[in-house]
Short mmCIF file of C-alpha atoms in Angstrom, two decimals:
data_model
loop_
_atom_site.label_atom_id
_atom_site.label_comp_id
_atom_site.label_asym_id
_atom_site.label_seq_id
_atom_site.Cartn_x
_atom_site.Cartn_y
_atom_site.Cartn_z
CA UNK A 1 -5.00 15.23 -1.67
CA UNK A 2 -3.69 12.23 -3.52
CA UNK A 3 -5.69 10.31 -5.44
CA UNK A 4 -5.43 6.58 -7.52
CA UNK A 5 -7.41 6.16 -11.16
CA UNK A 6 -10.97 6.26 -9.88
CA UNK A 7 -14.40 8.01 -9.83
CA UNK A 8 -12.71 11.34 -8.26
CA UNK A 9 -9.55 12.74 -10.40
CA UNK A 10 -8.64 16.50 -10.64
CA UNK A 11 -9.38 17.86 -13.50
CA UNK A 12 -7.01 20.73 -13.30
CA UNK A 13 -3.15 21.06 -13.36
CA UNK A 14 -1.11 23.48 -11.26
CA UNK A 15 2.36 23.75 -12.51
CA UNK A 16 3.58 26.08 -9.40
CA UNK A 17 -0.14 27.23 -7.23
CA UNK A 18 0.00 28.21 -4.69
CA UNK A 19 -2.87 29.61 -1.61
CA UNK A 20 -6.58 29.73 -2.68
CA UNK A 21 -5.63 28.53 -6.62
CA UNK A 22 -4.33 24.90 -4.81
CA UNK A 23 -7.19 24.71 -2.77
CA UNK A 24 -9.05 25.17 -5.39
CA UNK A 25 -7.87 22.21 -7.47
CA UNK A 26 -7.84 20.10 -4.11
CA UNK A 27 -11.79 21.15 -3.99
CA UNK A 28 -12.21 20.07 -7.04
CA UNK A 29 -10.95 16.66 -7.06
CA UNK A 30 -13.05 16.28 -3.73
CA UNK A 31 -9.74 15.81 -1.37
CA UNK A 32 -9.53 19.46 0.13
CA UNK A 33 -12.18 22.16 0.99
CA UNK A 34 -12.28 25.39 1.08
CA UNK A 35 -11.27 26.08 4.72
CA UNK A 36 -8.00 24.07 4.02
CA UNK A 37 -9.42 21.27 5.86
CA UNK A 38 -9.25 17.41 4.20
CA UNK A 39 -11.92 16.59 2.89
CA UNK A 40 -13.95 13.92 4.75
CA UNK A 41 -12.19 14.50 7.82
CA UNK A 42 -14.89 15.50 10.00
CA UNK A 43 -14.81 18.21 12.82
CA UNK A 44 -11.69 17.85 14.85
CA UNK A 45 -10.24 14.83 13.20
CA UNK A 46 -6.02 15.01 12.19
CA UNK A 47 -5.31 11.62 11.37
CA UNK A 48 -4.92 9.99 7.91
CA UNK A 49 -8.33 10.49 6.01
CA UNK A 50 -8.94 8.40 2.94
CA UNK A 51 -9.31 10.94 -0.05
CA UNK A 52 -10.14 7.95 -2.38
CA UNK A 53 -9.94 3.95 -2.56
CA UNK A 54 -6.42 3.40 -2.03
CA UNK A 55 -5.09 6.77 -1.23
CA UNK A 56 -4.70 8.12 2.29
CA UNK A 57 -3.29 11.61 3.38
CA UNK A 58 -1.77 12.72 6.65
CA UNK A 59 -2.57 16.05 8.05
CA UNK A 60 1.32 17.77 9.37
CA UNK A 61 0.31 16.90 13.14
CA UNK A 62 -0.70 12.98 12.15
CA UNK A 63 2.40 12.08 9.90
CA UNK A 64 5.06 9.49 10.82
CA UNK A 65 8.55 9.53 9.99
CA UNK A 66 9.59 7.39 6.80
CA UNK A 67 11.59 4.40 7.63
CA UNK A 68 15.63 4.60 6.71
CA UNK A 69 16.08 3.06 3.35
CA UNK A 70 19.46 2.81 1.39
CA UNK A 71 20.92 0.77 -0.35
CA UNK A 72 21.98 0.11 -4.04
CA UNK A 73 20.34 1.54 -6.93
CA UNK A 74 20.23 -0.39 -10.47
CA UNK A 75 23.39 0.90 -11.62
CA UNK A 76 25.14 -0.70 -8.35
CA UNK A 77 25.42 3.04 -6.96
CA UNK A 78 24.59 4.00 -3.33
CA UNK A 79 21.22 5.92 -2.33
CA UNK A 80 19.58 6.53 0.69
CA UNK A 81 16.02 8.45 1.27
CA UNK A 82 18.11 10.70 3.61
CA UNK A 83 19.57 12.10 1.00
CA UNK A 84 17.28 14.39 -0.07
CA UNK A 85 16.27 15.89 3.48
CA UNK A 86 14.70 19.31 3.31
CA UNK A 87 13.44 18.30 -0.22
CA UNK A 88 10.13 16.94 -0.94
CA UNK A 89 10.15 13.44 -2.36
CA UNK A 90 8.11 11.10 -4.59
CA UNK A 91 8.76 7.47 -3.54
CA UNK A 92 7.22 5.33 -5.94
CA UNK A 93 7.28 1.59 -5.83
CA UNK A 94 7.52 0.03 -9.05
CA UNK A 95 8.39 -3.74 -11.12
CA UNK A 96 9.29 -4.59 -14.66
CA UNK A 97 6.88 -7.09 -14.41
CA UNK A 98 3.90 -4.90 -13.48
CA UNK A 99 1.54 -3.12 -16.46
CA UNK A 100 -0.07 -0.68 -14.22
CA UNK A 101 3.62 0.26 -13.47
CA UNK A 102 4.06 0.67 -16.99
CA UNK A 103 1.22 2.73 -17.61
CA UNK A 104 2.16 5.27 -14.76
CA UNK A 105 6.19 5.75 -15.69
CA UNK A 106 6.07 8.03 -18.06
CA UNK A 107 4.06 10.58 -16.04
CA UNK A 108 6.66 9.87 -13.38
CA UNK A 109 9.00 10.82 -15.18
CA UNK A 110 7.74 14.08 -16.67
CA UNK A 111 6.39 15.16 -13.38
CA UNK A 112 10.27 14.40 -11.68
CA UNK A 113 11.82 16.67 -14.59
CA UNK A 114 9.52 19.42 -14.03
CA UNK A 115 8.89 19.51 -10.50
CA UNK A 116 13.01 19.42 -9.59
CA UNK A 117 13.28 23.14 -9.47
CA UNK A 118 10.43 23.28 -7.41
CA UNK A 119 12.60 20.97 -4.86
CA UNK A 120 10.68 17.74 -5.64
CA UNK A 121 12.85 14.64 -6.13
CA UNK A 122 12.02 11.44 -7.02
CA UNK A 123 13.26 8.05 -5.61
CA UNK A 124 12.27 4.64 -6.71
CA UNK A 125 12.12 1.17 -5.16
CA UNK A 126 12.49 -1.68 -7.67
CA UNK A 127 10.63 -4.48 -6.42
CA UNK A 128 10.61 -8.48 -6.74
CA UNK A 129 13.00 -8.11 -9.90
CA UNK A 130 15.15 -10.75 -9.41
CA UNK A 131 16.95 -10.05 -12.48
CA UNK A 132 18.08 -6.10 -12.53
CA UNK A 133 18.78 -6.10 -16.51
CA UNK A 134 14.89 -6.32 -16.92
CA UNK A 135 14.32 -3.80 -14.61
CA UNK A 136 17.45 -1.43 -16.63
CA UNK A 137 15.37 -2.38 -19.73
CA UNK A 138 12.21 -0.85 -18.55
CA UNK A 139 14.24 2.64 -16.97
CA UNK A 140 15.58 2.80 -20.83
CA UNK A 141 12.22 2.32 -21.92
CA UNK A 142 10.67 4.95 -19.87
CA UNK A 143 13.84 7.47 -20.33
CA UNK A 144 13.65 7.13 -16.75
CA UNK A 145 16.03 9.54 -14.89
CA UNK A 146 15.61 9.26 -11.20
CA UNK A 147 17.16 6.19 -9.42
CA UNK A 148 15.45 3.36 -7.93
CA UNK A 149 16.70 1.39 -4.87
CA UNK A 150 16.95 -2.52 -6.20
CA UNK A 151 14.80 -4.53 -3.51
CA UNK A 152 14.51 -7.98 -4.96
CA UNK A 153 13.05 -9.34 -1.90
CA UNK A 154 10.62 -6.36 -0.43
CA UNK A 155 12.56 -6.07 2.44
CA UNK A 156 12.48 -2.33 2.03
CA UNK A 157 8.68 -2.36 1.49
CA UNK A 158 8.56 -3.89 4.63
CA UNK A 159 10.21 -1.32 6.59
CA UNK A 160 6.84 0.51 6.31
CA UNK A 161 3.50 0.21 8.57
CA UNK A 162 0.77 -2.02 6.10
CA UNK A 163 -1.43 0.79 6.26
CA UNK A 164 0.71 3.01 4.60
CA UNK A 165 2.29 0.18 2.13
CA UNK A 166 1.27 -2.84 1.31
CA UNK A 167 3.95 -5.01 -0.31
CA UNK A 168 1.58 -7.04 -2.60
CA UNK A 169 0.02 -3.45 -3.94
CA UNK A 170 1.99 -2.39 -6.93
CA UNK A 171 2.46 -0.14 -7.99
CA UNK A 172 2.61 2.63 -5.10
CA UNK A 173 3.35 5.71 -3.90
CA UNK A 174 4.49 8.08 -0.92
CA UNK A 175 4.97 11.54 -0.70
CA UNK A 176 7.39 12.41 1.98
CA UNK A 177 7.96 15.99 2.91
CA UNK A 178 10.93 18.27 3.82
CA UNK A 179 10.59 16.68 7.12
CA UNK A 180 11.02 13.26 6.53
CA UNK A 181 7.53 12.33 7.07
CA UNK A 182 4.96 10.26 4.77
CA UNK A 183 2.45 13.21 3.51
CA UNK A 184 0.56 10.69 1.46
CA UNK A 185 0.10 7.18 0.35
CA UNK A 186 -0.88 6.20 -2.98
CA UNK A 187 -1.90 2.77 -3.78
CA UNK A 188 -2.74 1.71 -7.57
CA UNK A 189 -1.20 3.65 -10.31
CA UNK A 190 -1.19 7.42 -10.16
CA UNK A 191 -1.09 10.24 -13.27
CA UNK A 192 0.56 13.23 -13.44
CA UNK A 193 -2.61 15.64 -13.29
CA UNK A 194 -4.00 13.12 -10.16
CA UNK A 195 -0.47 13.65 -8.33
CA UNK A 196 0.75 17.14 -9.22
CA UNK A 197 -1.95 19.15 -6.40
CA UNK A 198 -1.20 17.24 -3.69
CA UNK A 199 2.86 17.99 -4.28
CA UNK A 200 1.80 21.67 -4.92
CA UNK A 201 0.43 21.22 -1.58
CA UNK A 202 3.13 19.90 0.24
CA UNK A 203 5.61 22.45 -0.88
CA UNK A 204 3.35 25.27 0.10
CA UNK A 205 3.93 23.66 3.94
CA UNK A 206 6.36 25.86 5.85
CA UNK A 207 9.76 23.90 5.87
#
């Protein structure tokens, strides 16, 4: 359902779909068929399925629960993933230092302001910025509104399996749903029209 810059992008937006119209765009990115079964699965299978090079998705039965993280964000304020229980949330793993991350914010961004009514929020980790004034600079930058957990050291990247994450792989991104559970993993830099399905998706799960 997810998918990373690549051979296989949707080519199709879905502002609020829902039934046969997200299955639809899921078909046509190649990461959902028809019967509502992930593509590439095979018959019987539930557990994470890669959709594309770098991006895995969990079928509801196969998911496991996201790690606790909290902490600081870059104003000095207090956040924790718990937070935003019952929501769905966009975790996105980011550095001032990395160009892909760049090239990815501003869709970020755009997607978190018009997704929140839909009960999407978005929550970033800051990583291996030592210094958080250059990683301020690039939220002013980006008109970035959502706040980001400062992790200098990874420590929080950590917290999740290597399957899922991989600390060296930045940018990256998880969905988690209204349960608390990864939906998705995203490695490599995502776009708004590659991510927006596969959150159309996850809030079309019964909470």
């Amino acid at each position: 359902m997810g998918v990373v810059r690549g051979p296989v992008r949707a080519s199709v937006l879905v502002p609020a779909a829902t039934g046969l119209a997200v299955a639809a765009v899921l078909a046509v990115a190649g990461l959902w068929t028809d019967d509502g079964a992930a593509a590439g699965s095979g018959a019987g299978r539930t557990d994470a399925v890669t959709a594309a090079a770098g991006a895995k998705v969990m079928e509801p039965g196969a998911r496991q629960e996201a790690p606790a993280l909290a902490g600081a964000d870059l104003d000095g304020k207090q956040v924790a993933l718990g937070d935003f229980r019952g929501q769905v949330v966009v975790l996105n793993a980011w550095g001032s230092w990395c160009a892909p991350c760049r090239a990815e914010a501003d869709d970020l961004e755009r997607l978190s302001r018009q997704t929140r009514a839909d009960g999407v929020r978005f929550l970033g980790i800051n990583t291996r910025d030592r210094d958080r004034a250059a990683a301020r600079s690039f939220v002013r930058a980006h008109d970035m509104t959502f706040p980001s957990l400062h992790d200098p050291d990874g420590e929080l990247l950590l917290r999740f399996p290597p399957a899922l994450v991989n600390p060296q792989a930045i940018p990256s991104t998880l969905v988690i749903d209204r349960h608390g559970r990864v939906a998705a993993a995203i490695g490599g830099a995502v776009t708004d029209e590659q991510l927006r399905p596969l959150l159309a998706r996850v809030l079309e799960e019964e909470s």
